[in-house]
Tab-separated table of C-alpha atoms and ligand atoms in Angstrom:
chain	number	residue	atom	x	y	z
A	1	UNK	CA	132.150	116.116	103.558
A	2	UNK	CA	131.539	112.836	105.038
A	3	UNK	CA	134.882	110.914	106.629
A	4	UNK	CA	136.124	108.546	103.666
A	5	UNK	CA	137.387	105.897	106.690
A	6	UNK	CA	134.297	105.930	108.778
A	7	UNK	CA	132.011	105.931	105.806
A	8	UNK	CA	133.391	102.687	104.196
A	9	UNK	CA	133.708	100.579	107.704
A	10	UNK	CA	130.161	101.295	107.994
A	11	UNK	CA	129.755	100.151	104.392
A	12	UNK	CA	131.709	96.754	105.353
A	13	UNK	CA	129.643	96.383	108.680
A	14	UNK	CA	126.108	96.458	106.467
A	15	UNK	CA	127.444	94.328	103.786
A	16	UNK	CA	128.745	91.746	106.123
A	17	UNK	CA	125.526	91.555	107.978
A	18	UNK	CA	123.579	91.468	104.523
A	19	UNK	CA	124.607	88.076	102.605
A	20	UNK	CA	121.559	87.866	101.100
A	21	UNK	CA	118.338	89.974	99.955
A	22	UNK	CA	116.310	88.373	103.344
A	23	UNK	CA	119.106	89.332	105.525
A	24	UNK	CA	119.487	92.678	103.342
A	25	UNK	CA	116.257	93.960	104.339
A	26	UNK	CA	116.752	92.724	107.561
A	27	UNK	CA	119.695	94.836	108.223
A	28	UNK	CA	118.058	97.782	107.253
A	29	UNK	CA	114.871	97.395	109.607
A	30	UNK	CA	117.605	97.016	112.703
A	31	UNK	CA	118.770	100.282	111.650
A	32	UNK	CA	115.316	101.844	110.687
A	33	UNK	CA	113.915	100.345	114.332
A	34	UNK	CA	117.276	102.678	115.483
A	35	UNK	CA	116.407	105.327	114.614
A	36	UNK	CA	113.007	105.974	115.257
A	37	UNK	CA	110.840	104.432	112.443
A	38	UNK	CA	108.170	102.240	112.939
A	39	UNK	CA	106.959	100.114	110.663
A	40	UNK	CA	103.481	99.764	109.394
A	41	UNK	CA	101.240	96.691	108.395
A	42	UNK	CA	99.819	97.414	105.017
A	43	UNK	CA	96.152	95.139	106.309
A	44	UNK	CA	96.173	97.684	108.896
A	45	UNK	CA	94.457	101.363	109.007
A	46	UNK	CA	97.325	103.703	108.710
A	47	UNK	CA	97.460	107.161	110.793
A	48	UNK	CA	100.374	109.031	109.893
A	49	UNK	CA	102.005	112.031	111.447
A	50	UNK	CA	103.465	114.833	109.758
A	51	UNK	CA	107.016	114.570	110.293
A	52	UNK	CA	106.809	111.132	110.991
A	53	UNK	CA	108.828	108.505	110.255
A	54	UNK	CA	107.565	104.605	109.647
A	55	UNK	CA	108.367	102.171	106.821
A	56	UNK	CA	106.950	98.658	105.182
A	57	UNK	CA	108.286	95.214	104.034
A	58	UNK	CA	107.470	93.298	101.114
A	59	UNK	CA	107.514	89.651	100.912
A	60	UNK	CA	110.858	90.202	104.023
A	61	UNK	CA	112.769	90.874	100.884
A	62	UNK	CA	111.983	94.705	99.747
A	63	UNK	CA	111.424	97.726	102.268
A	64	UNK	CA	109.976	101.283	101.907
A	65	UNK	CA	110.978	103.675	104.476
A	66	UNK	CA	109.372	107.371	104.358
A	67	UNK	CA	109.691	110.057	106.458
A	68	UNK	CA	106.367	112.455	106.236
A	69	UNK	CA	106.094	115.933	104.509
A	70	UNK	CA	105.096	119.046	107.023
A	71	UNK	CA	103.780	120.104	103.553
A	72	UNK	CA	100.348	119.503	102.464
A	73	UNK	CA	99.345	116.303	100.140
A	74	UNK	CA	100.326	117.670	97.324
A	75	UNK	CA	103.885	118.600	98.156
A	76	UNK	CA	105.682	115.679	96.637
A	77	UNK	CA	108.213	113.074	97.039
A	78	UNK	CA	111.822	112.804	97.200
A	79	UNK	CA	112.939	109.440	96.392
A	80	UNK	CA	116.247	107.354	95.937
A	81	UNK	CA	115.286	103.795	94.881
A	82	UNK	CA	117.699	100.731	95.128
A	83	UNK	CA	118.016	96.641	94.985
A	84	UNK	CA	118.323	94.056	97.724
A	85	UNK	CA	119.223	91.360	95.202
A	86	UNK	CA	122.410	90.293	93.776
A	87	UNK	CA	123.297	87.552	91.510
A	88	UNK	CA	123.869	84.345	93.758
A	89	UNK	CA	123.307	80.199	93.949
A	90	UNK	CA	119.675	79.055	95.195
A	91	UNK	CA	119.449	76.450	96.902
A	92	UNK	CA	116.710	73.607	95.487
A	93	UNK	CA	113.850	71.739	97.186
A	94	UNK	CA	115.323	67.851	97.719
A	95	UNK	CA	118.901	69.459	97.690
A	96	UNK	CA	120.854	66.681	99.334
A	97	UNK	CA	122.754	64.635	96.277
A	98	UNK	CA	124.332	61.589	98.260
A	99	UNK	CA	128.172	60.010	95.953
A	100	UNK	CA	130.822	58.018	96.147
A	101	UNK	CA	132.543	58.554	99.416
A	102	UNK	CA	129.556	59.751	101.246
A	103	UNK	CA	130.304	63.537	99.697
A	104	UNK	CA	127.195	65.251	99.584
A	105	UNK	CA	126.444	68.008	97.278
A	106	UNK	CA	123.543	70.705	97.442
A	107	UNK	CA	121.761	70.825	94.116
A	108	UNK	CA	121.222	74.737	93.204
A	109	UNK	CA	119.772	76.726	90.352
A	110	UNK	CA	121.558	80.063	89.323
A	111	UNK	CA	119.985	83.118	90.554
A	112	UNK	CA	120.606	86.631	87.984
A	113	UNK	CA	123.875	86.724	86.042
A	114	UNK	CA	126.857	85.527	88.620
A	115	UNK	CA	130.166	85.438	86.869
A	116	UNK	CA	130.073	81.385	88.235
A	117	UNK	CA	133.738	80.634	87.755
A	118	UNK	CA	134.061	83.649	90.650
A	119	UNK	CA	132.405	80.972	93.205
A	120	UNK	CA	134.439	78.354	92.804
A	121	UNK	CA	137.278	77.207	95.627
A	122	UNK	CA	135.998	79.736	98.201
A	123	UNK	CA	134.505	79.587	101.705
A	124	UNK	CA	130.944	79.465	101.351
A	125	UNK	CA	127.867	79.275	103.721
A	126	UNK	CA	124.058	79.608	103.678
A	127	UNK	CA	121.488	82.228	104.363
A	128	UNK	CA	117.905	83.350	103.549
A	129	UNK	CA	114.396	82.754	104.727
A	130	UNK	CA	112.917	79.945	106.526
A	131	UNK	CA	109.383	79.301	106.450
A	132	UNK	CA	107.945	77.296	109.432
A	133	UNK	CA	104.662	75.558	110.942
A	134	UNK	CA	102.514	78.430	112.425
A	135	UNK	CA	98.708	78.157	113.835
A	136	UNK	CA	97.594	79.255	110.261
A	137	UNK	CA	97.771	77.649	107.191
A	138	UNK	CA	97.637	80.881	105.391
A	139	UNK	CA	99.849	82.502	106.993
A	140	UNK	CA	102.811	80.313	108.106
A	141	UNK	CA	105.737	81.977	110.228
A	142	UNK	CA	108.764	83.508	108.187
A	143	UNK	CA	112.338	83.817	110.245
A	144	UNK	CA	115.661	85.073	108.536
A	145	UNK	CA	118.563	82.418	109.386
A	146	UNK	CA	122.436	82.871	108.406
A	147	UNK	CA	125.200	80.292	109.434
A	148	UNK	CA	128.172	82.499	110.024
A	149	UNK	CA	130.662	79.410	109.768
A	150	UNK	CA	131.650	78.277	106.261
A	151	UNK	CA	129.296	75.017	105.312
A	152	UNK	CA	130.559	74.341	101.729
A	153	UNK	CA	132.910	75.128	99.047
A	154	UNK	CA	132.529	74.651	95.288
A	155	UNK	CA	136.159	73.026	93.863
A	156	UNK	CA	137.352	73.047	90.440
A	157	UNK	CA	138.313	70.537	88.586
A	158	UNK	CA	142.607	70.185	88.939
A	159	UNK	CA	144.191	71.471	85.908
A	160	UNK	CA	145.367	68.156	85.065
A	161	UNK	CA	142.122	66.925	83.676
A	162	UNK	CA	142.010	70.728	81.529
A	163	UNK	CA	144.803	71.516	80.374
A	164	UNK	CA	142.668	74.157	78.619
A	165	UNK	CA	140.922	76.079	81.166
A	166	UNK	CA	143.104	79.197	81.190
A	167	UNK	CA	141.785	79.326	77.471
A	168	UNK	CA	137.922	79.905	78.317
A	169	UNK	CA	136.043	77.326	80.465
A	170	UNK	CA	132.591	77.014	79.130
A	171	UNK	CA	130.739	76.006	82.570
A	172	UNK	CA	127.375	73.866	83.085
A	173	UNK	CA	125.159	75.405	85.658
A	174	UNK	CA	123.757	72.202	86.507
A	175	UNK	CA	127.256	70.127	86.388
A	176	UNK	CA	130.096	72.463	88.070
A	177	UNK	CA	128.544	74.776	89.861
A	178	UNK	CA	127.065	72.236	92.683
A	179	UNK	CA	128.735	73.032	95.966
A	180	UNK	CA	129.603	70.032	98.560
A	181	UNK	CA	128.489	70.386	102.361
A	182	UNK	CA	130.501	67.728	103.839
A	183	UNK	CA	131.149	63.873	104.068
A	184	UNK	CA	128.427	61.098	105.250
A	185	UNK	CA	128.444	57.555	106.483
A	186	UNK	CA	125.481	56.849	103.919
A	187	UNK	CA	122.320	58.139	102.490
A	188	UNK	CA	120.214	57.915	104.800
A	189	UNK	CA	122.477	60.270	106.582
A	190	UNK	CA	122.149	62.825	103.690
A	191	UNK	CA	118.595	62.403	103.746
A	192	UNK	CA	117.348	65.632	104.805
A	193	UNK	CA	120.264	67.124	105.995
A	194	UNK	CA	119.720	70.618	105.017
A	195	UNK	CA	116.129	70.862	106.564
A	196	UNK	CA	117.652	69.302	109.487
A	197	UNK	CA	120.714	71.591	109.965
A	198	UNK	CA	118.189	74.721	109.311
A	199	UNK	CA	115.522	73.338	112.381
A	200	UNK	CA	118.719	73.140	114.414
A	201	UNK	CA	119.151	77.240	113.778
A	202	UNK	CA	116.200	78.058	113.804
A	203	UNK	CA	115.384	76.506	117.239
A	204	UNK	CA	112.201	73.956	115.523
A	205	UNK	CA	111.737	70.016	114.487
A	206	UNK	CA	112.727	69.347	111.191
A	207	UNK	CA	108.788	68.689	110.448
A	208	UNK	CA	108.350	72.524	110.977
A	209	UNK	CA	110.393	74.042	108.559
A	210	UNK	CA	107.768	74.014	105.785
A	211	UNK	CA	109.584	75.219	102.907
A	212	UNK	CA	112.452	78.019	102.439
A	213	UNK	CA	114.559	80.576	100.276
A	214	UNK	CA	117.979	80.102	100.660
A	215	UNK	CA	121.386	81.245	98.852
A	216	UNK	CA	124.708	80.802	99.366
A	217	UNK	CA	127.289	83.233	100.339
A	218	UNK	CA	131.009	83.674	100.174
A	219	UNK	CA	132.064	84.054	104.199
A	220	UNK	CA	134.506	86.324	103.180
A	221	UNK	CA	134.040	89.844	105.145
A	222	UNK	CA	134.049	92.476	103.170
A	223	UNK	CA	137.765	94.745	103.462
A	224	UNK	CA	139.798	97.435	102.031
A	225	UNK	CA	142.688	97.065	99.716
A	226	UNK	CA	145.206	99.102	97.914
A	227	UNK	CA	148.574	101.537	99.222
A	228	UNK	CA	146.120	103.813	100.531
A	229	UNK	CA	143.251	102.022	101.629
A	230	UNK	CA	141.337	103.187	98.819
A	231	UNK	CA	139.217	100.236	97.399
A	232	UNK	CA	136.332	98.218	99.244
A	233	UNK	CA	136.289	94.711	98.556
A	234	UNK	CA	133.104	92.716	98.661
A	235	UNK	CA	130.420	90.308	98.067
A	236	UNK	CA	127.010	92.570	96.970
A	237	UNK	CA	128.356	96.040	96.321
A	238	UNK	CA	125.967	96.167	93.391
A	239	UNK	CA	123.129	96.998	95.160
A	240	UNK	CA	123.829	97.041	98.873
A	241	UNK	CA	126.183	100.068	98.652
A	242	UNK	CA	123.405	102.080	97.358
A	243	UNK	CA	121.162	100.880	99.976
A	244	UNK	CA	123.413	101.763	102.846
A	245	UNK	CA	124.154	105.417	101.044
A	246	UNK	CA	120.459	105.651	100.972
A	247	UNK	CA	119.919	104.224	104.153
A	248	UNK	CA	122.534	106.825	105.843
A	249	UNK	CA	121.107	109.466	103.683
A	250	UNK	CA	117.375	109.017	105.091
A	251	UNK	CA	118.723	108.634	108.770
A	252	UNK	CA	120.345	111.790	108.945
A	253	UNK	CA	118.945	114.355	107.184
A	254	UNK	CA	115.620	116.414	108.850
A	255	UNK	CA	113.781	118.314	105.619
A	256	UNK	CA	110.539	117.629	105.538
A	257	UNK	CA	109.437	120.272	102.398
A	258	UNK	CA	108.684	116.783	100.858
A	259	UNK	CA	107.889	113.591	101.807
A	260	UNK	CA	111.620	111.597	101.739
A	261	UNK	CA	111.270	108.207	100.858
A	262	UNK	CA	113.743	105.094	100.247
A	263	UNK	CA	112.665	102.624	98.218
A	264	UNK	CA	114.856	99.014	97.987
A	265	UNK	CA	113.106	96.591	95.720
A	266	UNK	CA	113.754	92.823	95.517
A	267	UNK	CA	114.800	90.703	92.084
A	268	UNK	CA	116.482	93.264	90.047
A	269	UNK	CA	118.579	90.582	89.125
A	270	UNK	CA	115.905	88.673	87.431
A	271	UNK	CA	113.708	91.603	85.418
A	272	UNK	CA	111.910	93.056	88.470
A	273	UNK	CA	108.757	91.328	87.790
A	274	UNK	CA	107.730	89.860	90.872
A	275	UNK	CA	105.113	91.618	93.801
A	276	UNK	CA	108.460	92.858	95.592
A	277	UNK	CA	110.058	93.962	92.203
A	278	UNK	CA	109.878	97.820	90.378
A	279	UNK	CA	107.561	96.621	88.121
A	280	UNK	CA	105.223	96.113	90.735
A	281	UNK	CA	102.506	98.648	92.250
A	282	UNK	CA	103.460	98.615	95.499
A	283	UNK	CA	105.799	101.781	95.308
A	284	UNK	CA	102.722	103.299	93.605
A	285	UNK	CA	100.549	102.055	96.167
A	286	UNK	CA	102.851	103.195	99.261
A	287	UNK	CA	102.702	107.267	97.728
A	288	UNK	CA	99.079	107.185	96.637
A	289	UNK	CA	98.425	105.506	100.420
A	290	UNK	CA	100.782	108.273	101.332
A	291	UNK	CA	98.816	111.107	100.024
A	292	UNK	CA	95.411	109.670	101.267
A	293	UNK	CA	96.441	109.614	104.458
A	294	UNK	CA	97.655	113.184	104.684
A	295	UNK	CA	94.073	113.998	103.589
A	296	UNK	CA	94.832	114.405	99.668
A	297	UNK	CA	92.711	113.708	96.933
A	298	UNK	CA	93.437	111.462	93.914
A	299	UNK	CA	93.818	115.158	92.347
A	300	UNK	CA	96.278	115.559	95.090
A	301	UNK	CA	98.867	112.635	94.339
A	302	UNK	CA	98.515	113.190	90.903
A	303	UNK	CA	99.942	116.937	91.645
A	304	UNK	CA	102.435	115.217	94.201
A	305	UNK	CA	103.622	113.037	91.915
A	306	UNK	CA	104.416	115.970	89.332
A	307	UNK	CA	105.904	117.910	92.391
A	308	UNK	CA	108.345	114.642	92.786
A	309	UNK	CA	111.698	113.297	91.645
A	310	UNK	CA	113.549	110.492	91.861
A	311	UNK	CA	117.306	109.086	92.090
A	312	UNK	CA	117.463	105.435	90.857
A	313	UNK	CA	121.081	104.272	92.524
A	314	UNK	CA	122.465	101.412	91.120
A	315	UNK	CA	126.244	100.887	90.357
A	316	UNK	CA	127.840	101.298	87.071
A	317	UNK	CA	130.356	99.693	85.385
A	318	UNK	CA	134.217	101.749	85.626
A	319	UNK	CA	136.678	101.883	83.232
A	320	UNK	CA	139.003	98.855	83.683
A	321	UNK	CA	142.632	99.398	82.758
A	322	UNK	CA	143.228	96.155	81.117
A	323	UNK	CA	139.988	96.224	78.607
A	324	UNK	CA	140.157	100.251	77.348
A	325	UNK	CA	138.531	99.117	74.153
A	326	UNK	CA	134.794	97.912	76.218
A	327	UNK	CA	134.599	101.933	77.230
A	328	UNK	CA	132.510	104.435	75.418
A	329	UNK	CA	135.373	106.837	74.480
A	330	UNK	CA	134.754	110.012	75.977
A	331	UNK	CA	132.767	108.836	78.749
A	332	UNK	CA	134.100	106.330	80.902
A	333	UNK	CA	133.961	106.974	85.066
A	334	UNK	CA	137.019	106.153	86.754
A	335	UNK	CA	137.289	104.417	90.296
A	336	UNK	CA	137.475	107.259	92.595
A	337	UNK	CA	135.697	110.097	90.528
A	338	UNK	CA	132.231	110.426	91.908
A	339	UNK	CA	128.911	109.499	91.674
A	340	UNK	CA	128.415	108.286	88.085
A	341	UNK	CA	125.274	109.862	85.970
A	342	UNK	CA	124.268	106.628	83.405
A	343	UNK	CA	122.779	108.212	80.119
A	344	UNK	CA	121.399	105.781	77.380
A	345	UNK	CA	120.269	106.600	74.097
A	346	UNK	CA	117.892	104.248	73.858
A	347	UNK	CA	116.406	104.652	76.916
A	348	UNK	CA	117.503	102.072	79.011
A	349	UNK	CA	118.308	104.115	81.699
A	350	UNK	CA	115.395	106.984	83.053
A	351	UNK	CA	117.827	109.773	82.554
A	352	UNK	CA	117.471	113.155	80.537
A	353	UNK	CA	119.383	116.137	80.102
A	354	UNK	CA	116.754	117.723	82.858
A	355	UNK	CA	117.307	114.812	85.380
A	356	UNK	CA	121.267	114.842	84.477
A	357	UNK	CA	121.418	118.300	85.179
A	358	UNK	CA	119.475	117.642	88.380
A	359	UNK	CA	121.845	115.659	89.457
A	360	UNK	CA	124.600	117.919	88.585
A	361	UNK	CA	123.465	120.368	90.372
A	362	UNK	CA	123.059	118.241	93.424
A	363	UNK	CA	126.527	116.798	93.507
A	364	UNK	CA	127.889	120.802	92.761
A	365	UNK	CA	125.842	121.862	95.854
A	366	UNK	CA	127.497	118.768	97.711
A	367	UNK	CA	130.929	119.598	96.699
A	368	UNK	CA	131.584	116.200	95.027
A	369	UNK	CA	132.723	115.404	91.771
A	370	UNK	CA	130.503	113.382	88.917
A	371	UNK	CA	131.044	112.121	85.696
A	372	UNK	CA	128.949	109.978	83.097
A	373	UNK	CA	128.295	106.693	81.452
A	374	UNK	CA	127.654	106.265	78.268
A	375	UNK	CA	128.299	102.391	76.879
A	376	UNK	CA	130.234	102.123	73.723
A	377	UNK	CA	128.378	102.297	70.803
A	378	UNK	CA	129.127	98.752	69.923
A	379	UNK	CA	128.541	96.852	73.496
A	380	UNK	CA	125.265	96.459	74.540
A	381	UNK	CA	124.868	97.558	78.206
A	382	UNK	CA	122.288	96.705	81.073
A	383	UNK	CA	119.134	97.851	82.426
A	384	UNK	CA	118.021	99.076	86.213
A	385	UNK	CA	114.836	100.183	88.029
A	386	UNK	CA	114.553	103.388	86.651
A	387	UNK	CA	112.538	102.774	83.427
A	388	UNK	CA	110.557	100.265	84.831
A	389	UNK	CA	109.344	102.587	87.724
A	390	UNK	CA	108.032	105.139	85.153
A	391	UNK	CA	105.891	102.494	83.860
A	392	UNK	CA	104.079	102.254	87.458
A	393	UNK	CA	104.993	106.348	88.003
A	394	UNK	CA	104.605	109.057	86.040
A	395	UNK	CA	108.168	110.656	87.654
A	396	UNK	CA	111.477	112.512	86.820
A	397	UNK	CA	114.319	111.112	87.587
A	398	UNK	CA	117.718	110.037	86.982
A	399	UNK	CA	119.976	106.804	87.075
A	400	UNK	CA	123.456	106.835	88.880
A	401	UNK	CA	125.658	104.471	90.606
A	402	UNK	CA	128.858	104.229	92.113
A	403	UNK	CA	131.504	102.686	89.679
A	404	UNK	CA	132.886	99.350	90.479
A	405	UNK	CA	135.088	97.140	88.994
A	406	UNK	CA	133.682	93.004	88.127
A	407	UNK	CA	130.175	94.079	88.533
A	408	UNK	CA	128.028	90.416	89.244
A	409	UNK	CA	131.688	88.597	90.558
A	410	UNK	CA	131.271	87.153	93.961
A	411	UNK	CA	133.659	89.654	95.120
A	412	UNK	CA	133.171	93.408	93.479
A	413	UNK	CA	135.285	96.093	94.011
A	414	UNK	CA	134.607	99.914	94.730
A	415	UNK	CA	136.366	102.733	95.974
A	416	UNK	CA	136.139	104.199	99.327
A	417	UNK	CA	136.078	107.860	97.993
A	418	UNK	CA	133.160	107.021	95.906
A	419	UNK	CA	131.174	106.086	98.590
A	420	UNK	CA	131.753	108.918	101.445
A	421	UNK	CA	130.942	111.362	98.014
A	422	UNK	CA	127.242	109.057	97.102
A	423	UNK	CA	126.611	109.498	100.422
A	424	UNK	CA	127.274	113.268	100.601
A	425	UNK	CA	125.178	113.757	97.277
A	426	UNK	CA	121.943	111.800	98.516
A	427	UNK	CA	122.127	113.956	102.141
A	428	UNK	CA	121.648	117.015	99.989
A	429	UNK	CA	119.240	115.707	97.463
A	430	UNK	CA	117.164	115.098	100.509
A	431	UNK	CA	118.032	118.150	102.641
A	432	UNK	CA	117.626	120.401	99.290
B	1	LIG	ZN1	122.339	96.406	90.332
């Protein structure tokens, strides 16, 4: 079994280094690079050794890692899929908003479903994706930045002027969730600010930073809590813990009876539908590409692809001890009891009974405990990759998650357990 201690400060390490989908996938290339991956360019021609290991990006914000079967083309994969996304504040083109007092706010558009009032009164700070002047037009140069130091902070409105607010605080995403960045002597001062203070980071003029993608953060590290140590406490737990148990999964485990793959897409958050989202090809692309290269006809992939199964992790929602009556009855995971199976009726997650017992059987040859989610009848629940994979790939498969507590809040929590036991599960879904 994997150490519960060791486990989760690795967990914290990734998830501090990973504010933001960009930075995400960049985190996950430093470790690929690590150990022994290289990555290919999809314009290239692609010559892959059995047994060897190489992955792709998409867009800097999705990345598909693979390790090659010994096995012939038709042997199959072995995939656990995951998101680099998480519900956050974008920052706008012609952010700067210039007030009374020289205060100047950052004008932002809500990315996914944040719980907003979560944001508020906190230590915030920027990161994402530059994109800067290169000798190309079509192809201008991309760098990741992230300011470590807190740049802005979103306050509430004092009680005094709402006496109500501890009733229900209907916010405006335009009106009170605009974050301030500091204090200026006048507009022309606030004037490009933003592109300014990114050309400073970046090392450029101002008149080279094109355009960019960039989201704020809480600068809050991620850290345990509780008598024993036994939560995690973070920004992005829902996906990023998936991605590191995936992540450590791929990176230390040696099977090659299939071709092991991990999958993170991008924009989860917002429906998948973009060329770096599940409901893209590229997945589809990367295994058919896959099975080419290994010398394997379409005839080939098609058998692969029946030969294959898949583990879509993305948390799930556990039972909270204040709100009993938001569980499904019977089937409600607990904090600290295992990878969680997620089983929908109506077919919003990808799971069967086949897949479910799958997975079963995986955690029972891991020596980890499971248990399922079912919503309550009554609440409608949420969707994942899983379903819209199978549109793209004809695969088995099953959903799962860890189960954490204010999924979408700027700060989730998770337990430490949970983790070492995901971790333990995926190592033997890929050694099997
Ligand atoms: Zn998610």
């Amino acid at each position: 079994m994997e150490d519960v201690k060791m486990t989760a400060r690795s967990l914290m390490e990734f998830l501090d280094k990973s504010p933001v989908n960009f930075l995400a996938v960049k985190t996950v290339k430093n470790e690929l690079d690590a150990n022994g991956f290289k990555q290919l360019d999809p314009a290239d021609h692609w010559e892959l050794e059995r047994g060897g290991k190489y992955y792709i990006t998409k867009n800097g914000s999705a990345i598909f890692a693979f390790v090659v079967t010994t096995g012939g083309p038709e042997a199959g994969f072995r995939i656990i899929s995951a998101h680099s996304d998480s519900p956050c504040l974008r920052i706008k083109p012609n952010a700067e908003m210039c007030g009374e007092g020289g205060v100047v706010r950052l004008n932002v558009e809500v990315y996914g479903g944040p719980i907003l009032y979560t944001w508020f009164d906190r230590p915030l700070s920027i990161a994402g994706r530059v994109v800067l002047r290169g000798e190309d037009v079509l192809h201008p140069e991309c760098v990741t930045v992230k300011f470590d130091r807190p740049l802005l902070t979103i306050p509430h409105l004092a009680i005094h002027f709402n006496r109500a607010v501890n009733e229900g605080n209907p916010l405006s995403r335009q009106k009170d969730m605009l974050p301030v960045i500091g204090l200026v002597k006048d507009s022309l001062e606030s004037d490009g600010l933003l592109v300014r203070l990114v050309a400073e980071a970046v090392g450029r003029k101002p008149e080279d930073v094109l355009d960019f993608d960039l989201s704020l953060y809480d600068t809050t590290p991620a850290c345990l809590v509780g008598l024993h140590e036994e939560f995690v406490t973070s920004g992005r737990l829902d996906d990023l813990s998936m991605v590191h148990a995936a992540l450590t999964a791929l990176t230390s485990t040696t099977s090659t009876t299939q071709t092991r793959v991990m999958a993170v897409f991008d924009n989860e958050e917002t429906g998948s539908g973009t060329k770096q989202g599940a409901a893209s090809p590229v997945l589809c692309q990367l295994l058919r590409r896959v099975t080419g290269c290994l010398g394997g006809s379409e005839e080939d992939y098609l058998r692969s692809i029946d030969n294959s199964f898949m583990v879509s992790a993305d948390n799930a929602h556990a039972f909270h001890p204040n709100y009993p009556e938001k569980y499904d009855p019977t089937n409600h995971p607990v904090v600290g009891g295992g990878p969680v199976i997620k089983i929908n009726a109506n077919c919003k997650y990808m799971t069967d009974a086949d897949s479910a017992a799958v997975f079963r059987g995986i955690c029972e040859k891991a020596g980890v405990p499971f248990q399922y989610f079912v919503n309550h009848s009554d609440v409608a629940g949420g969707s994942t990759l899983g379903n819209i994979l199978t549109s793209q790939i004809d695969l088995r498969g099953v959903d799962m998650g860890e189960a954490i507590w204010a999924m979408h809040s700027v700060r989730e929590t998770a337990s430490a357990a949970d983790h070492a036991y995901t971790i333990a599960a995926f190592k033997t879904f890929f050694d099997l």
